[in-house]
């Protein structure tokens, strides 16, 4: 559907896009990810036929975006970030204007206007002036305008920027719905956004394409393999624990990370989150759990690693894990870039079947207990606060 | 030129949805009406001369031509570029030329409406027993609209060159002023060749020596059409350079 090869675009001395190539098949939903100024908007503008490329070619549905610009534009629904709509017009007038620009017949127009208004949920606001709509509604109106000619390709530049979380969820749901009928390209610098909506991600950084694939693939290709970290007092099971763990279905490998005081530590390499299974095993064998966490590099970490240049944190890492056990990369990462606070992924790990006395959940979600809670300290549950000594140990372990 | 009509309709709506167009129309109608009465009085009731004055032989006419089109065109491209709507138009399946033409036709139509008040004056004088020479009336009106087209095109060009509407209006007024005044400077030139050359681009002369006499001369009409087309062409190019910048 879309094929881009060696696309380069310069603005004076500034290279906004540098030799970018990718292919997008019909029906794909692709998210363009990158920090501000990475070249996302430039790429989308070139595809939409707004900007010409300095060199390289881009084809949409077999048409060159420069030579057959009009044919390409006929097939594209493009919604720029600024959501350009005439403020003094009503939503329905904007739609009719778009229909005329696309040379749609009167009957077609009437049918499609009804359909897209329904689709974006603006049927009862169609007579409102665009200028009177809220940001979220205007976004939807813009989407309706882009959708009106039933384009094969939908290009959305930062469709959720400036929206509140609820509106974001709405737009996300809308995009997912559209994905069933159209080829959708959207850009964002918000990662969860992309992870939630796009099966395929293209990461741009400083004008270059640095990654292209499904979030899973990217995470796998660019980071160490995900694993469940187990730290427990094994007692008599110590010699056989690795064997027990290996017996769990789905485990690919068990790495014995050795003994730390009375605790043993294992990395159970697996593709899926096996915490429950490991937990159940621990409960059955009466191991006193100290840590059970699912460690998997998120797209976010991957992204920050690419963006910052390799110095980002590599894995979600609750600060409570014992000192000295953290692998060198993690330690270096936390020391140089204190990003771990923003990574709530594996921190709220449930600890099923646990028999150890200390019930502590590390929760780094800053919204969880209001903003006043000190994020570095573990949160005690069920009224049990960790003893002072324990807490000191944990804190020093986390830093 | 698909899409011209869509753009035209949208621009007409845009003009008349805002207060500016109405204010300009009201002021211009009042001014023209008042001046027409003055002309009639000063010409001892000669309606043909009064119409000629209203449609080109007075300074008031040229002042309106210099000032009004920039007011109409100043927002058409520069503001849309700023608000991002231009991006929407330039990614719609219509050519850049269609965008410019649609906008140009809208602004010119507005000017045509503005000058159309002379038909009302003619109707009034006719009802009072003195009818205007239809040649002078229609010729003068056509000439006025053609001249307006040129000035509108200049306004659009100015609008396409900057993102600041006020700046574009200012530039357009200056350019229009130059177009009107430059030929007057020909009197300063000694060289007869230069004089003749300048007279060939004299807008006032081309209007008053043909249309206002009730004569439709294609050469004179072509003068306006050609210049307007040239300026519009430059506008399309200017719009295109925005894609590259």
XYZ file of C-alpha atoms in Angstrom:
644
model
C 0.000 0.000 0.000
C 2.717 2.400 1.010
C 6.302 2.042 0.037
C 8.937 4.505 1.006
C 12.512 4.188 -0.070
C 15.526 6.239 0.857
C 13.439 9.210 1.783
C 15.498 12.227 2.726
C 14.270 15.673 3.508
C 16.345 18.655 4.462
C 15.307 22.101 5.575
C 18.312 24.239 4.788
C 21.159 22.727 6.741
C 18.867 20.708 8.934
C 18.222 17.128 7.934
C 14.765 16.230 9.108
C 14.690 12.827 7.470
C 17.716 10.797 6.590
C 17.414 7.852 4.234
C 14.235 6.360 5.633
C 12.762 3.274 3.989
C 9.787 1.159 4.955
C 6.830 -0.684 3.499
C 3.320 -0.762 4.818
C 0.897 -3.387 3.634
C -2.808 -2.880 3.117
C -4.763 -2.993 6.346
C -1.786 -2.493 8.613
C -1.858 -0.133 11.572
C 1.510 1.454 12.035
C 2.599 3.785 14.779
C 5.353 6.283 14.211
C 7.204 6.859 17.390
C 9.892 9.286 18.207
C 10.765 12.248 20.352
C 9.726 15.672 19.163
C 11.685 16.623 16.083
C 12.450 13.050 15.121
C 10.890 13.445 11.688
C 7.473 11.902 12.265
C 5.462 14.842 11.026
C 7.799 15.357 8.091
C 7.336 11.733 7.042
C 3.565 11.961 7.308
C 3.512 15.250 5.419
C 5.514 13.747 2.608
C 3.134 10.792 2.445
C 0.152 13.122 2.424
C 1.613 15.066 -0.470
C 2.103 18.271 1.446
C 5.885 18.336 1.451
C 8.061 17.065 -1.359
C 11.019 14.936 -0.377
C 14.517 16.198 -1.043
C 15.422 12.782 -2.395
C 14.028 9.289 -2.370
C 10.587 8.145 -3.366
C 7.333 7.481 -1.618
C 4.474 5.629 -3.230
C 0.945 5.244 -1.978
C -1.258 2.634 -3.629
C 1.213 2.523 -6.490
C 1.194 6.264 -7.114
C 4.219 8.440 -6.589
C 3.420 11.121 -4.022
C 5.186 13.762 -6.071
C 4.222 12.887 -9.639
C 0.697 11.642 -9.058
C 0.100 13.794 -6.061
C -3.597 14.274 -6.746
C -4.209 10.535 -7.119
C -2.419 9.933 -3.844
C -4.328 12.673 -2.059
C -7.579 11.171 -3.292
C -6.736 7.977 -1.431
C -5.514 9.533 1.766
C -7.335 10.910 4.738
C -4.848 13.164 6.453
C -5.396 14.745 9.836
C -2.570 17.097 10.768
C -1.761 17.671 14.395
C -3.258 21.163 14.378
C -6.664 19.755 13.290
C -7.254 22.375 10.634
C -10.936 23.221 10.487
C -12.611 26.511 9.734
C -13.739 27.780 13.090
C -16.586 29.832 11.670
C -18.216 26.820 10.009
C -20.483 24.196 11.406
C -19.246 20.621 11.580
C -21.614 19.577 8.847
C -20.510 22.426 6.592
C -16.903 21.361 7.037
C -17.894 17.855 5.981
C -19.753 19.151 2.959
C -16.729 21.246 2.018
C -14.521 18.174 2.196
C -17.050 16.250 0.088
C -16.928 18.944 -2.596
C -13.140 18.971 -2.542
C -13.229 15.264 -3.192
C -15.869 15.654 -5.858
C -18.336 13.363 -4.130
C -21.851 13.122 -5.459
C -24.721 14.597 -3.511
C -26.156 11.224 -2.555
C -22.748 9.918 -1.559
C -22.156 12.991 0.536
C -25.407 12.644 2.409
C -24.773 8.976 3.122
C -21.133 9.386 4.154
C -21.792 12.441 6.326
C -24.296 10.435 8.317
C -21.915 7.501 8.560
C -18.842 9.374 9.704
C -20.768 11.489 12.190
C -22.080 8.261 13.648
C -18.613 6.775 13.633
C -17.001 9.594 15.565
C -20.056 10.168 17.731
C -20.847 13.709 16.648
C -24.299 13.142 15.194
C -25.979 15.402 17.724
C -23.283 18.075 17.464
C -23.226 18.344 13.687
C -24.819 21.796 13.730
C -22.321 23.198 16.233
C -19.741 25.718 15.123
C -16.317 24.153 14.977
C -14.964 27.078 16.982
C -17.316 26.221 19.837
C -16.254 22.596 20.122
C -13.911 21.426 22.836
C -10.490 20.138 21.884
C -11.610 16.522 22.012
C -14.713 17.108 19.955
C -12.752 19.129 17.446
C -10.350 16.230 17.146
C -13.265 13.985 16.376
C -14.642 16.460 13.874
C -11.237 16.501 12.198
C -11.255 12.753 12.105
C -14.720 12.797 10.559
C -13.489 15.173 7.855
C -10.498 12.951 7.132
C -12.708 9.867 7.031
C -15.409 11.333 4.836
C -14.126 10.251 1.420
C -13.568 6.749 2.805
C -9.828 6.869 2.165
C -7.761 3.741 1.786
C -5.042 5.197 3.951
C -5.616 7.207 7.061
C -2.735 9.357 8.276
C -3.146 10.793 11.738
C -0.475 13.075 13.121
C -0.504 13.016 16.918
C -4.219 12.269 17.088
C -4.282 12.384 20.862
C -2.109 15.378 21.582
C -3.786 17.918 23.796
C -6.554 15.563 24.857
C -7.424 14.582 28.389
C -7.022 10.919 29.368
C -10.678 10.069 28.771
C -10.714 11.635 25.345
C -7.499 9.799 24.622
C -9.114 6.508 25.391
C -11.986 7.434 23.106
C -9.724 8.374 20.238
C -7.708 5.223 20.773
C -10.844 3.108 20.600
C -11.882 4.976 17.493
C -8.542 4.348 15.826
C -8.756 0.681 16.686
C -12.169 0.550 15.112
C -10.935 2.302 11.984
C -8.051 -0.102 11.743
C -10.431 -2.803 10.657
C -11.251 -0.984 7.432
C -8.346 1.269 6.616
C -4.609 1.259 6.535
C -3.779 3.541 9.416
C -0.587 5.425 10.102
C -0.408 7.436 13.256
C 2.332 9.216 15.056
C 2.828 9.885 18.685
C 5.511 10.504 21.207
C 3.381 8.871 23.840
C 4.421 5.263 24.084
C 1.484 3.595 25.807
C -0.585 5.183 23.088
C 1.288 3.397 20.364
C 1.558 0.170 22.306
C -2.177 0.170 22.835
C -3.200 0.829 19.251
C -0.516 -0.228 16.856
C 0.522 -3.795 16.119
C 3.515 -2.355 14.313
C 5.840 0.382 15.443
C 8.344 2.426 13.495
C 10.734 4.334 15.678
C 12.354 7.431 14.281
C 15.166 9.253 15.946
C 16.891 12.338 14.598
C 15.507 11.656 11.163
C 16.656 8.076 10.962
C 14.593 4.951 11.197
C 16.041 3.092 14.146
C 13.515 0.315 14.660
C 10.623 -1.249 12.805
C 8.492 -4.175 13.943
C 5.870 -5.269 16.422
C 6.449 -4.026 19.965
C 7.127 -7.637 20.929
C 9.680 -8.090 18.203
C 11.347 -4.829 19.029
C 11.531 -5.610 22.677
C 12.936 -9.009 21.922
C 15.374 -7.843 19.300
C 16.706 -4.921 21.203
C 16.832 -6.148 24.757
C 17.693 -9.144 26.789
C 15.096 -11.828 27.071
C 12.269 -11.348 29.502
C 12.262 -13.411 32.639
C 10.699 -13.974 36.029
C 13.023 -13.114 38.864
C 12.650 -15.317 41.917
C 14.363 -14.723 45.189
C 13.455 -16.930 48.080
C 14.621 -18.930 51.035
C 14.595 -22.444 49.652
C 15.531 -24.428 52.730
C 15.964 -28.083 51.913
C 14.947 -27.578 48.254
C 18.030 -25.545 47.463
C 19.865 -28.194 45.408
C 16.771 -29.132 43.378
C 15.062 -25.788 42.970
C 16.360 -25.215 39.457
C 14.984 -28.586 38.415
C 11.565 -27.771 39.892
C 11.470 -24.464 38.141
C 12.515 -25.925 34.839
C 9.574 -28.297 35.070
C 7.078 -25.467 34.839
C 5.456 -25.377 31.412
C 6.696 -22.506 29.292
C 10.036 -22.106 30.978
C 12.849 -21.933 28.523
C 15.752 -21.740 30.818
C 16.558 -21.252 34.459
C 19.572 -19.204 35.376
C 20.836 -19.776 38.880
C 22.124 -16.440 40.040
C 23.536 -17.895 43.202
C 23.008 -17.535 46.872
C 22.760 -14.291 48.795
C 22.799 -14.861 52.478
C 19.887 -17.149 53.112
C 18.206 -16.354 49.801
C 18.623 -17.979 46.450
C 18.057 -16.074 43.288
C 16.894 -17.438 39.936
C 16.063 -15.906 36.606
C 13.410 -17.997 34.947
C 13.551 -17.205 31.256
C 10.170 -17.453 29.561
C 8.140 -15.687 26.926
C 5.082 -15.212 29.055
C 4.558 -13.977 32.529
C 4.849 -17.116 34.673
C 4.713 -15.456 38.064
C 1.583 -17.308 39.107
C 3.100 -20.665 38.242
C 6.346 -19.897 39.990
C 4.405 -18.527 42.927
C 2.287 -21.642 43.118
C 5.385 -23.778 43.062
C 6.916 -21.654 45.790
C 3.772 -22.022 47.863
C 3.664 -25.757 47.346
C 7.288 -26.149 48.296
C 6.922 -23.690 51.185
C 9.651 -21.404 49.927
C 9.825 -18.098 51.729
C 9.524 -15.635 48.912
C 11.427 -12.435 48.924
C 10.989 -11.378 45.354
C 8.910 -12.573 42.482
C 8.840 -10.210 39.582
C 8.224 -10.248 35.877
C 11.004 -8.487 34.122
C 10.518 -7.477 30.615
C 11.871 -4.463 28.839
C 8.989 -2.232 27.872
C 8.769 -0.342 24.654
C 9.305 2.705 26.759
C 12.637 1.514 28.024
C 13.582 0.464 24.573
C 12.594 3.827 23.278
C 14.430 5.790 25.926
C 17.460 3.640 25.364
C 17.366 4.508 21.693
C 16.635 8.135 22.334
C 19.145 8.681 25.082
C 21.709 6.565 23.349
C 22.029 3.339 25.230
C 22.265 4.661 28.744
C 18.674 4.097 29.715
C 17.493 1.560 32.202
C 17.189 -1.907 30.858
C 14.546 -3.482 33.009
C 11.786 -2.531 35.345
C 13.452 -2.767 38.630
C 11.821 -2.306 41.998
C 14.218 -0.508 44.239
C 13.667 -3.055 46.971
C 15.684 -5.871 45.465
C 18.800 -6.791 47.322
C 21.994 -4.906 46.913
C 24.616 -6.571 44.842
C 22.232 -8.821 42.941
C 21.366 -6.325 40.290
C 23.188 -6.989 37.098
C 25.790 -4.432 36.104
C 23.748 -2.931 33.293
C 20.860 -2.205 35.588
C 23.027 -0.729 38.242
C 24.770 1.486 35.758
C 21.457 2.483 34.286
C 19.843 3.429 37.550
C 22.909 5.293 38.607
C 23.225 7.432 35.520
C 19.591 7.892 34.542
C 17.088 7.744 37.350
C 14.318 6.508 35.140
C 13.152 3.663 37.322
C 10.523 5.778 39.033
C 8.550 6.067 35.822
C 8.454 2.371 35.171
C 5.561 0.844 37.038
C 5.444 -2.267 34.894
C 6.444 -5.123 37.129
C 6.476 -3.301 40.396
C 2.964 -4.130 41.515
C 3.570 -7.829 41.224
C 1.017 -10.000 42.927
C 2.584 -12.563 45.146
C 0.330 -15.559 45.087
C 0.744 -18.406 47.500
C 3.264 -16.556 49.529
C 4.070 -17.804 52.995
C 6.844 -15.499 54.052
C 5.906 -13.128 56.852
C 6.767 -9.802 55.257
C 4.011 -8.763 52.898
C 5.353 -5.931 50.970
C 4.281 -4.734 47.588
C 6.497 -2.367 45.774
C 4.325 0.072 44.071
C 5.856 2.846 42.098
C 2.691 4.130 40.587
C 2.764 7.735 41.723
C -1.016 8.014 41.471
C -1.598 5.080 43.693
C -1.424 6.812 47.023
C -1.438 10.408 46.037
C 1.597 12.405 45.225
C 2.752 12.844 48.809
C 4.073 9.354 49.264
C 7.806 9.039 48.973
C 8.256 6.979 45.872
C 11.498 5.403 46.898
C 10.119 3.616 49.921
C 8.108 0.455 49.702
C 4.449 0.579 50.481
C 3.329 -1.673 53.284
C 0.084 -3.534 52.984
C -2.210 -5.187 55.488
C -1.011 -2.904 58.195
C 2.426 -4.387 58.383
C 5.180 -1.946 57.985
C 8.624 -3.276 57.312
C 10.962 -3.007 60.207
C 13.338 -0.079 60.209
C 16.365 -2.230 59.581
C 14.668 -4.035 56.732
C 13.625 -0.773 55.176
C 17.093 0.660 55.413
C 18.445 -2.395 53.725
C 15.896 -2.099 50.960
C 16.519 1.535 50.401
C 20.222 1.133 50.184
C 19.600 -1.793 47.908
C 17.538 0.291 45.573
C 19.985 3.083 45.106
C -9.532 22.875 -12.277
C -11.607 20.652 -10.061
C -12.339 22.052 -6.664
C -12.324 25.709 -7.713
C -15.999 25.988 -7.024
C -15.679 24.278 -3.652
C -12.969 26.717 -2.619
C -14.949 29.618 -4.069
C -18.036 28.718 -2.086
C -16.075 28.261 1.087
C -14.303 31.603 0.663
C -17.532 33.449 -0.045
C -18.997 31.928 3.076
C -15.827 32.791 4.980
C -16.034 36.399 3.833
C -19.677 36.857 4.666
C -19.563 34.920 7.940
C -17.164 37.494 9.281
C -17.980 41.092 10.180
C -15.219 42.592 8.031
C -16.947 42.076 4.690
C -20.173 43.596 5.903
C -18.414 46.584 7.405
C -16.434 47.165 4.214
C -19.554 46.825 2.083
C -21.550 49.188 4.256
C -18.827 51.829 4.271
C -18.178 51.530 0.550
C -21.894 51.739 -0.293
C -22.337 54.812 1.873
C -19.257 56.463 0.419
C -20.184 55.612 -3.172
C -23.754 56.767 -2.728
C -22.726 60.017 -1.156
C -20.066 60.643 -3.792
C -22.500 59.844 -6.609
C -24.832 62.549 -5.371
C -21.889 64.940 -5.165
C -20.805 64.024 -8.703
C -24.315 64.589 -9.993
C -24.415 67.990 -8.395
C -20.994 69.042 -9.607
C -21.711 67.831 -13.147
C -24.999 69.721 -13.317
C -26.979 66.508 -13.524
C -25.019 64.741 -16.286
C -25.547 61.127 -15.206
C -23.159 59.629 -17.758
C -20.274 61.667 -16.412
C -21.370 60.935 -12.851
C -21.305 57.175 -13.541
C -17.943 57.570 -15.214
C -16.663 59.327 -12.115
C -18.103 56.659 -9.836
C -16.516 53.861 -11.884
C -13.049 55.138 -12.534
C -12.471 58.804 -13.158
C -12.303 59.800 -9.535
C -9.663 59.374 -6.875
C -12.212 57.828 -4.555
C -12.613 54.912 -6.960
C -8.905 54.197 -7.045
C -8.539 54.631 -3.315
C -11.195 51.965 -2.793
C -9.412 49.744 -5.285
C -6.146 50.183 -3.451
C -7.566 49.652 0.037
C -10.401 47.141 -0.157
C -8.893 44.122 -1.980
C -5.992 43.795 0.486
C -8.519 43.735 3.324
C -10.297 40.832 1.653
C -7.243 38.865 0.662
C -4.993 39.453 3.643
C -6.374 36.505 5.565
C -6.988 34.196 2.666
C -3.583 32.555 2.554
C -1.435 33.989 5.304
C -3.849 33.253 8.111
C -4.697 29.830 6.773
C -1.044 29.028 6.621
C -0.719 29.997 10.231
C -3.751 28.066 11.433
C -2.757 24.997 9.421
C -5.808 25.033 7.191
C -3.551 25.584 4.225
C -2.064 22.172 4.978
C -5.559 20.759 4.744
C -6.229 22.496 1.418
C -2.872 21.570 -0.070
C -3.386 17.917 0.805
C -6.898 17.870 -0.629
C -7.136 16.298 -4.070
C -7.134 19.621 -5.887
C -4.286 21.545 -7.438
C -2.626 24.565 -5.886
C -3.908 26.592 -8.810
C -7.471 25.604 -7.950
C -6.988 26.822 -4.386
C -5.624 30.173 -5.567
C -8.245 30.551 -8.292
C -11.115 29.793 -5.936
C -9.924 32.359 -3.448
C -9.239 34.893 -6.166
C -12.703 34.486 -7.672
C -14.309 34.896 -4.267
C -12.494 38.149 -3.547
C -13.202 39.427 -7.056
C -16.884 38.547 -6.698
C -16.962 40.574 -3.549
C -15.530 43.551 -5.425
C -18.095 43.000 -8.166
C -20.821 43.207 -5.523
C -19.222 46.351 -4.177
C -19.267 48.108 -7.570
C -22.732 46.807 -8.390
C -24.225 49.682 -6.432
C -23.917 51.832 -9.584
C -26.735 49.805 -11.110
C -28.899 50.981 -8.257
C -27.926 54.610 -8.915
C -28.684 54.127 -12.607
C -32.058 52.626 -11.741
C -32.856 55.539 -9.465
C -31.910 58.184 -12.027
C -33.810 56.262 -14.697
C -36.905 56.234 -12.524
C -36.488 59.982 -12.173
C -36.434 60.354 -15.925
C -32.753 60.402 -16.885
C -31.322 57.092 -18.002
C -27.606 56.334 -18.143
C -25.975 55.310 -21.376
C -25.951 51.497 -20.967
C -22.598 51.300 -22.758
C -20.957 53.529 -20.201
C -22.659 51.719 -17.321
C -21.855 48.163 -18.386
C -18.448 49.038 -19.833
C -17.484 50.994 -16.749
C -18.661 48.195 -14.479
C -16.797 45.540 -16.451
C -13.659 47.651 -16.372
C -14.025 48.215 -12.647
C -14.375 44.484 -12.013
C -11.388 43.682 -14.238
C -9.262 46.284 -12.476
C -10.449 44.892 -9.124
C -9.369 41.439 -10.277
C -5.838 42.690 -10.826
C -5.665 44.326 -7.420
C -7.169 41.273 -5.767
C -4.548 39.091 -7.386
C -1.829 41.370 -6.053
C -3.405 41.060 -2.603
C -3.368 37.277 -2.844
C 0.256 37.276 -3.893
C 1.124 39.411 -0.866
C -0.912 37.075 1.324
C 0.936 34.058 0.030
C 4.303 35.615 0.811
C 3.856 36.148 4.522
C 2.185 34.466 7.480
C 1.079 37.739 9.022
C -2.233 38.992 7.639
C -1.618 42.622 8.599
C 1.774 42.594 6.974
C 0.319 41.106 3.814
C -2.398 43.772 3.718
C 0.197 46.483 4.163
C 2.406 45.070 1.428
C -0.578 44.737 -0.886
C -1.644 48.324 -0.299
C 1.858 49.523 -1.097
C 1.993 47.389 -4.239
C -1.421 48.621 -5.359
C -0.386 52.189 -4.710
C 2.721 51.655 -6.783
C 0.678 50.214 -9.640
C -1.585 53.248 -9.690
C 1.031 55.915 -9.085
C 3.964 54.650 -11.130
C 2.478 55.695 -14.488
C 1.994 59.226 -13.169
C 5.746 59.375 -12.786
C 6.073 58.930 -16.521
C 5.595 62.684 -16.772
C 8.952 63.030 -15.052
C 10.700 60.979 -17.680
C 12.180 62.895 -20.592
C 12.806 59.959 -22.853
C 9.710 59.439 -25.046
C 10.436 55.723 -25.290
C 10.270 55.369 -21.517
C 7.100 57.390 -21.475
C 5.465 55.152 -24.023
C 6.643 52.046 -22.218
C 5.197 53.269 -18.949
C 1.940 54.203 -20.621
C 1.635 50.574 -21.694
C 1.376 49.496 -18.092
C -0.856 52.377 -17.013
C -3.816 50.799 -15.276
C -5.833 54.002 -14.982
C -5.320 54.755 -18.638
C -6.370 51.288 -19.726
C -9.516 51.569 -17.708
C -10.625 55.085 -18.538
C -9.730 55.135 -22.224
C -11.767 52.108 -23.068
C -14.303 50.747 -20.647
C -15.407 54.099 -19.291
C -16.170 55.294 -22.813
C -18.524 52.389 -23.257
C -16.151 50.727 -25.697
C -15.260 47.103 -25.178
C -11.805 46.664 -26.649
C -10.407 43.170 -26.291
C -6.860 44.549 -26.218
C -7.721 46.576 -23.147
C -9.571 43.696 -21.545
C -6.633 41.454 -22.278
C -4.331 43.939 -20.563
C -6.110 43.314 -17.265
C -6.590 39.599 -17.837
C -2.948 39.061 -18.700
C -1.582 40.961 -15.738
C -4.015 39.285 -13.397
C -3.074 35.868 -14.760
C 0.604 36.647 -14.319
C 0.159 37.700 -10.702
C -2.000 34.659 -9.997
C 0.638 32.443 -11.537
C 3.209 33.987 -9.229
C 0.857 33.364 -6.314
C 0.578 29.689 -7.182
C 4.364 29.511 -7.369
C 4.683 31.285 -4.034
C 2.285 28.761 -2.551
C 4.361 25.979 -3.987
C 7.548 27.353 -2.461
C 5.859 27.031 0.918
C 5.979 23.286 0.438
C 9.693 23.451 -0.078
C 10.500 25.838 2.697
